[in-house]
Amino acid sequence: MSAPAAGAFRSLRSHNYRVWAAGGFVSNIGTWVQRTAQDWLVLTILTHHSASAVGIVMALQFGPQFLFLPWTGFAADHFNQRRLMMATQSAMALLALLLGLLTVTGVVQLWHVYVFAFLFGTAAAFDAPVRQTFIAELVGDGDLANAVALNSTSFNAARLIGPAISGLIIAMVGTGWSFLLNGASFVAVLLSLALLRTGELHPHPRAIRTKGSFTEGFRYVWGRPDLQTILIMLFVVGTFGLNFPIFISTMAVRIFHADARGYGLLSSAMAIGTVSGALFNARRDRPRFESLLGAACLFGIGCTLAALAPEYWSFAAALVIIGVAALIFTNSTNSLMQLSTEPAMRGRVMALRVSVALGGAPIGAPIVGWVADHLGPRWALGVGAASGFAAAAVAVYALTKGVGRHRTPARQT
């Protein structure tokens, strides 16, 4: 067993990746603390259990991924990635602190949360593609898939801790302190960026600034049926399936009548699945297109079981299955797209990926929230299940056409 474990954590041999991972883990905990607190604030304090309001917050937070797509991918491919991340991380820290102060002082209103969700989403839109492509600079293409999986392990291990911490903070001192804690946690990732050994990075050539460089990314994807298929599957699942704040919060409050601690525990239960899925991915050298099919099917099954769960703990168990499937699916799309894309195009291609994965929230989240409000949370989970099965159908069709089977990975540098 020791050999596979060593292989699963091989990216940690890199000093730069170890520093980055340490800072990122602390910041990830803060992120989950805030996400849990934000959903709880909107659902139970600023509204009377309105899933639609949670959906609007999600739409505003993830909408900028699509709205600013022409600039986010361009920035990732053309600017210094480390400096750009220091700017975006600093902006998100400031926003978290300001929202925390509004909440602690008792003046926060629903429209404040809407505004901050949009501003936070704007900073995250510029941060996400550069943060994903920066991994290749830390470890090189040879360990890229492993580093992507370990990043997800860190993010979802933090998901085990963050919601539970947030639940305790909310119960003991109030929601606003969760936002303040998240703001402070950004110090860790900023420090890690400052401590990187720049001479040990593996920089790819920056793209040349030319007229039409943004549309070049669209043309590149247009000529790649494998990338098109992945993006279609990601859009379906991302729009209608990855609405976990709505699924978990409405089931916790309206079906199982849980308090803040019980809600945080459900989020942590799902994280058990996502961590397991991330570690599974970390043991693989390279993902396969067929893994998208299996993960999409498993996601549909998990959402079906969650919708039918008769009591709290069976629902928590179903969330573990959903977590495994969602992580394998999203991680595989990340690694497959990066490893099969030319380095100079990765920023724009990954910006497209992020915008498709998260930019569908303005469409899907309000719809799923409406379903949860008018038909019930179980039916909302049924929408998520349908998205998994629909994505699986797309994968089956693509495989029958030979898509994704013989694609040569991008040349390593």
mmCIF file of C-alpha atoms in Angstrom, residues 34-222:
data_model
loop_
_atom_site.group_PDB
_atom_site.id
_atom_site.type_symbol
_atom_site.label_atom_id
_atom_site.label_comp_id
_atom_site.label_asym_id
_atom_site.label_seq_id
_atom_site.Cartn_x
_atom_site.Cartn_y
_atom_site.Cartn_z
ATOM 1 C CA GLN A 34 -17.811 31.821 4.624
ATOM 2 C CA ARG A 35 -19.833 29.772 2.150
ATOM 3 C CA THR A 36 -21.657 28.002 4.957
ATOM 4 C CA ALA A 37 -22.276 31.243 6.836
ATOM 5 C CA GLN A 38 -23.474 33.064 3.712
ATOM 6 C CA ASP A 39 -26.072 30.414 2.870
ATOM 7 C CA TRP A 40 -27.249 30.311 6.485
ATOM 8 C CA LEU A 41 -27.445 34.105 6.678
ATOM 9 C CA VAL A 42 -29.605 34.334 3.556
ATOM 10 C CA LEU A 43 -31.795 31.307 4.270
ATOM 11 C CA THR A 44 -32.562 31.797 7.971
ATOM 12 C CA ILE A 45 -31.782 35.406 8.966
ATOM 13 C CA LEU A 46 -32.404 37.676 5.974
ATOM 14 C CA THR A 47 -35.285 35.637 4.499
ATOM 15 C CA HIS A 48 -37.812 33.096 5.703
ATOM 16 C CA HIS A 49 -36.199 29.973 4.268
ATOM 17 C CA SER A 50 -36.151 31.312 0.698
ATOM 18 C CA ALA A 51 -34.287 28.937 -1.594
ATOM 19 C CA SER A 52 -34.876 31.408 -4.429
ATOM 20 C CA ALA A 53 -32.811 34.025 -2.569
ATOM 21 C CA VAL A 54 -29.979 31.507 -2.154
ATOM 22 C CA GLY A 55 -30.242 30.836 -5.882
ATOM 23 C CA ILE A 56 -29.990 34.553 -6.668
ATOM 24 C CA VAL A 57 -26.862 34.823 -4.506
ATOM 25 C CA MET A 58 -25.333 31.896 -6.410
ATOM 26 C CA ALA A 59 -26.280 33.482 -9.730
ATOM 27 C CA LEU A 60 -24.645 36.770 -8.786
ATOM 28 C CA GLN A 61 -21.547 35.072 -7.391
ATOM 29 C CA PHE A 62 -20.939 32.797 -10.362
ATOM 30 C CA GLY A 63 -22.380 34.951 -13.140
ATOM 31 C CA PRO A 64 -19.167 37.009 -13.513
ATOM 32 C CA GLN A 65 -17.372 33.834 -14.639
ATOM 33 C CA PHE A 66 -19.331 34.121 -17.876
ATOM 34 C CA LEU A 67 -19.808 37.893 -17.959
ATOM 35 C CA PHE A 68 -16.082 38.684 -17.843
ATOM 36 C CA LEU A 69 -14.936 35.709 -19.924
ATOM 37 C CA PRO A 70 -13.337 37.883 -22.662
ATOM 38 C CA TRP A 71 -10.926 39.328 -20.091
ATOM 39 C CA THR A 72 -10.325 36.538 -17.562
ATOM 40 C CA GLY A 73 -8.775 34.088 -20.010
ATOM 41 C CA PHE A 74 -6.775 36.861 -21.654
ATOM 42 C CA ALA A 75 -5.362 37.887 -18.264
ATOM 43 C CA ALA A 76 -4.394 34.306 -17.385
ATOM 44 C CA ASP A 77 -2.507 33.818 -20.657
ATOM 45 C CA HIS A 78 -0.817 37.217 -20.883
ATOM 46 C CA PHE A 79 -0.063 38.541 -17.378
ATOM 47 C CA ASN A 80 2.323 37.403 -14.668
ATOM 48 C CA GLN A 81 0.262 34.739 -12.939
ATOM 49 C CA ARG A 82 1.723 35.054 -9.448
ATOM 50 C CA ARG A 83 1.191 38.825 -9.325
ATOM 51 C CA LEU A 84 -2.312 38.532 -10.733
ATOM 52 C CA MET A 85 -3.255 36.033 -8.023
ATOM 53 C CA MET A 86 -1.868 38.287 -5.313
ATOM 54 C CA ALA A 87 -4.191 41.036 -6.584
ATOM 55 C CA THR A 88 -7.291 38.818 -6.806
ATOM 56 C CA GLN A 89 -6.690 37.156 -3.433
ATOM 57 C CA SER A 90 -6.215 40.553 -1.771
ATOM 58 C CA ALA A 91 -9.474 41.803 -3.277
ATOM 59 C CA MET A 92 -11.402 38.774 -1.989
ATOM 60 C CA ALA A 93 -9.889 39.203 1.475
ATOM 61 C CA LEU A 94 -11.040 42.822 1.614
ATOM 62 C CA LEU A 95 -14.562 41.928 0.485
ATOM 63 C CA ALA A 96 -14.871 39.189 3.119
ATOM 64 C CA LEU A 97 -13.767 41.589 5.863
ATOM 65 C CA LEU A 98 -16.210 44.293 4.758
ATOM 66 C CA LEU A 99 -19.161 41.876 4.626
ATOM 67 C CA GLY A 100 -18.142 40.569 8.037
ATOM 68 C CA LEU A 101 -18.155 44.076 9.508
ATOM 69 C CA LEU A 102 -21.611 44.774 8.064
ATOM 70 C CA THR A 103 -22.928 41.559 9.574
ATOM 71 C CA VAL A 104 -21.267 41.876 12.982
ATOM 72 C CA THR A 105 -22.579 45.430 13.395
ATOM 73 C CA GLY A 106 -26.101 44.227 12.554
ATOM 74 C CA VAL A 107 -26.704 46.469 9.543
ATOM 75 C CA VAL A 108 -26.433 43.831 6.818
ATOM 76 C CA GLN A 109 -29.390 43.521 4.465
ATOM 77 C CA LEU A 110 -30.156 41.066 1.685
ATOM 78 C CA TRP A 111 -29.159 43.526 -1.026
ATOM 79 C CA HIS A 112 -25.752 43.897 0.642
ATOM 80 C CA VAL A 113 -25.199 40.157 0.268
ATOM 81 C CA TYR A 114 -26.247 40.372 -3.389
ATOM 82 C CA VAL A 115 -23.744 43.166 -4.076
ATOM 83 C CA PHE A 116 -20.897 41.446 -2.264
ATOM 84 C CA ALA A 117 -21.685 38.149 -4.006
ATOM 85 C CA PHE A 118 -21.273 39.874 -7.372
ATOM 86 C CA LEU A 119 -18.059 41.658 -6.379
ATOM 87 C CA PHE A 120 -16.596 38.509 -4.857
ATOM 88 C CA GLY A 121 -17.575 36.593 -7.986
ATOM 89 C CA THR A 122 -15.855 39.189 -10.168
ATOM 90 C CA ALA A 123 -12.568 38.787 -8.296
ATOM 91 C CA ALA A 124 -12.957 35.002 -8.374
ATOM 92 C CA ALA A 125 -13.599 35.104 -12.136
ATOM 93 C CA PHE A 126 -10.137 36.550 -12.717
ATOM 94 C CA ASP A 127 -8.603 34.304 -10.055
ATOM 95 C CA ALA A 128 -9.945 30.895 -11.123
ATOM 96 C CA PRO A 129 -8.347 30.351 -14.574
ATOM 97 C CA VAL A 130 -4.963 31.707 -13.527
ATOM 98 C CA ARG A 131 -5.008 29.667 -10.299
ATOM 99 C CA GLN A 132 -5.783 26.488 -12.239
ATOM 100 C CA THR A 133 -3.143 27.025 -14.914
ATOM 101 C CA PHE A 134 -0.563 28.175 -12.350
ATOM 102 C CA ILE A 135 -0.415 24.603 -11.038
ATOM 103 C CA ALA A 136 1.518 23.621 -14.165
ATOM 104 C CA GLU A 137 4.122 26.279 -13.345
ATOM 105 C CA LEU A 138 4.524 24.822 -9.863
ATOM 106 C CA VAL A 139 5.092 21.157 -10.834
ATOM 107 C CA GLY A 140 5.406 20.969 -14.632
ATOM 108 C CA ASP A 141 3.135 19.022 -16.971
ATOM 109 C CA GLY A 142 4.442 15.645 -15.809
ATOM 110 C CA ASP A 143 2.763 15.933 -12.397
ATOM 111 C CA LEU A 144 -0.070 18.231 -13.463
ATOM 112 C CA ALA A 145 -2.896 15.692 -13.092
ATOM 113 C CA ASN A 146 -1.597 14.679 -9.664
ATOM 114 C CA ALA A 147 -1.270 18.306 -8.518
ATOM 115 C CA VAL A 148 -4.810 19.098 -9.725
ATOM 116 C CA ALA A 149 -6.098 16.137 -7.716
ATOM 117 C CA LEU A 150 -4.138 17.162 -4.618
ATOM 118 C CA ASN A 151 -5.474 20.710 -4.931
ATOM 119 C CA SER A 152 -8.970 19.261 -4.902
ATOM 120 C CA THR A 153 -8.031 17.081 -1.943
ATOM 121 C CA SER A 154 -6.974 20.202 -0.063
ATOM 122 C CA PHE A 155 -10.098 22.128 -1.073
ATOM 123 C CA ASN A 156 -12.393 19.322 -0.013
ATOM 124 C CA ALA A 157 -10.466 18.389 3.124
ATOM 125 C CA ALA A 158 -11.080 21.999 4.090
ATOM 126 C CA ARG A 159 -14.727 21.308 3.329
ATOM 127 C CA LEU A 160 -14.664 18.723 6.095
ATOM 128 C CA ILE A 161 -13.448 21.342 8.560
ATOM 129 C CA GLY A 162 -14.823 24.696 7.380
ATOM 130 C CA PRO A 163 -18.597 24.075 7.589
ATOM 131 C CA ALA A 164 -18.261 22.509 11.034
ATOM 132 C CA ILE A 165 -16.228 25.505 12.251
ATOM 133 C CA SER A 166 -18.757 27.862 10.706
ATOM 134 C CA GLY A 167 -21.641 26.069 12.403
ATOM 135 C CA LEU A 168 -19.930 26.462 15.771
ATOM 136 C CA ILE A 169 -19.090 30.125 15.137
ATOM 137 C CA ILE A 170 -22.665 30.907 14.089
ATOM 138 C CA ALA A 171 -24.062 29.159 17.154
ATOM 139 C CA MET A 172 -21.603 30.792 19.577
ATOM 140 C CA VAL A 173 -20.914 34.349 18.363
ATOM 141 C CA GLY A 174 -22.906 34.958 15.183
ATOM 142 C CA THR A 175 -22.643 34.732 11.399
ATOM 143 C CA GLY A 176 -20.507 37.811 10.808
ATOM 144 C CA TRP A 177 -17.466 36.356 12.538
ATOM 145 C CA SER A 178 -17.329 33.604 9.912
ATOM 146 C CA PHE A 179 -16.797 36.243 7.220
ATOM 147 C CA LEU A 180 -14.095 37.946 9.284
ATOM 148 C CA LEU A 181 -12.311 34.622 9.771
ATOM 149 C CA ASN A 182 -12.341 34.019 6.029
ATOM 150 C CA GLY A 183 -10.895 37.468 5.379
ATOM 151 C CA ALA A 184 -8.037 36.758 7.768
ATOM 152 C CA SER A 185 -7.375 33.343 6.172
ATOM 153 C CA PHE A 186 -6.263 34.969 2.904
ATOM 154 C CA VAL A 187 -3.067 36.041 4.657
ATOM 155 C CA ALA A 188 -1.886 32.423 4.399
ATOM 156 C CA VAL A 189 -2.222 32.150 0.618
ATOM 157 C CA LEU A 190 -0.717 35.611 0.062
ATOM 158 C CA LEU A 191 2.242 34.611 2.213
ATOM 159 C CA SER A 192 2.679 31.379 0.276
ATOM 160 C CA LEU A 193 2.773 33.292 -3.015
ATOM 161 C CA ALA A 194 5.430 35.616 -1.604
ATOM 162 C CA LEU A 195 7.578 32.688 -0.409
ATOM 163 C CA LEU A 196 7.667 30.774 -3.706
ATOM 164 C CA ARG A 197 11.098 30.161 -5.236
ATOM 165 C CA THR A 198 10.565 31.833 -8.596
ATOM 166 C CA GLY A 199 13.696 30.222 -10.024
ATOM 167 C CA GLU A 200 12.144 26.770 -9.545
ATOM 168 C CA LEU A 201 8.904 27.551 -11.386
ATOM 169 C CA HIS A 202 8.140 25.930 -14.765
ATOM 170 C CA PRO A 203 6.797 28.937 -16.684
ATOM 171 C CA HIS A 204 5.139 28.398 -20.022
ATOM 172 C CA PRO A 205 5.582 31.040 -22.709
ATOM 173 C CA ARG A 206 3.099 33.885 -22.322
ATOM 174 C CA ALA A 207 0.725 34.302 -25.235
ATOM 175 C CA ILE A 208 1.515 37.098 -27.673
ATOM 176 C CA ARG A 209 -0.912 40.005 -27.517
ATOM 177 C CA THR A 210 -2.625 40.185 -30.853
ATOM 178 C CA LYS A 211 -5.967 41.418 -32.088
ATOM 179 C CA GLY A 212 -8.549 38.675 -31.755
ATOM 180 C CA SER A 213 -6.584 36.663 -29.192
ATOM 181 C CA PHE A 214 -9.769 36.049 -27.206
ATOM 182 C CA THR A 215 -11.734 34.704 -30.165
ATOM 183 C CA GLU A 216 -8.733 32.501 -30.918
ATOM 184 C CA GLY A 217 -9.657 30.521 -27.804
ATOM 185 C CA PHE A 218 -13.162 29.921 -29.149
ATOM 186 C CA ARG A 219 -11.789 28.854 -32.520
ATOM 187 C CA TYR A 220 -9.393 26.465 -30.817
ATOM 188 C CA VAL A 221 -12.202 24.765 -28.886
ATOM 189 C CA TRP A 222 -14.480 24.814 -31.951
#
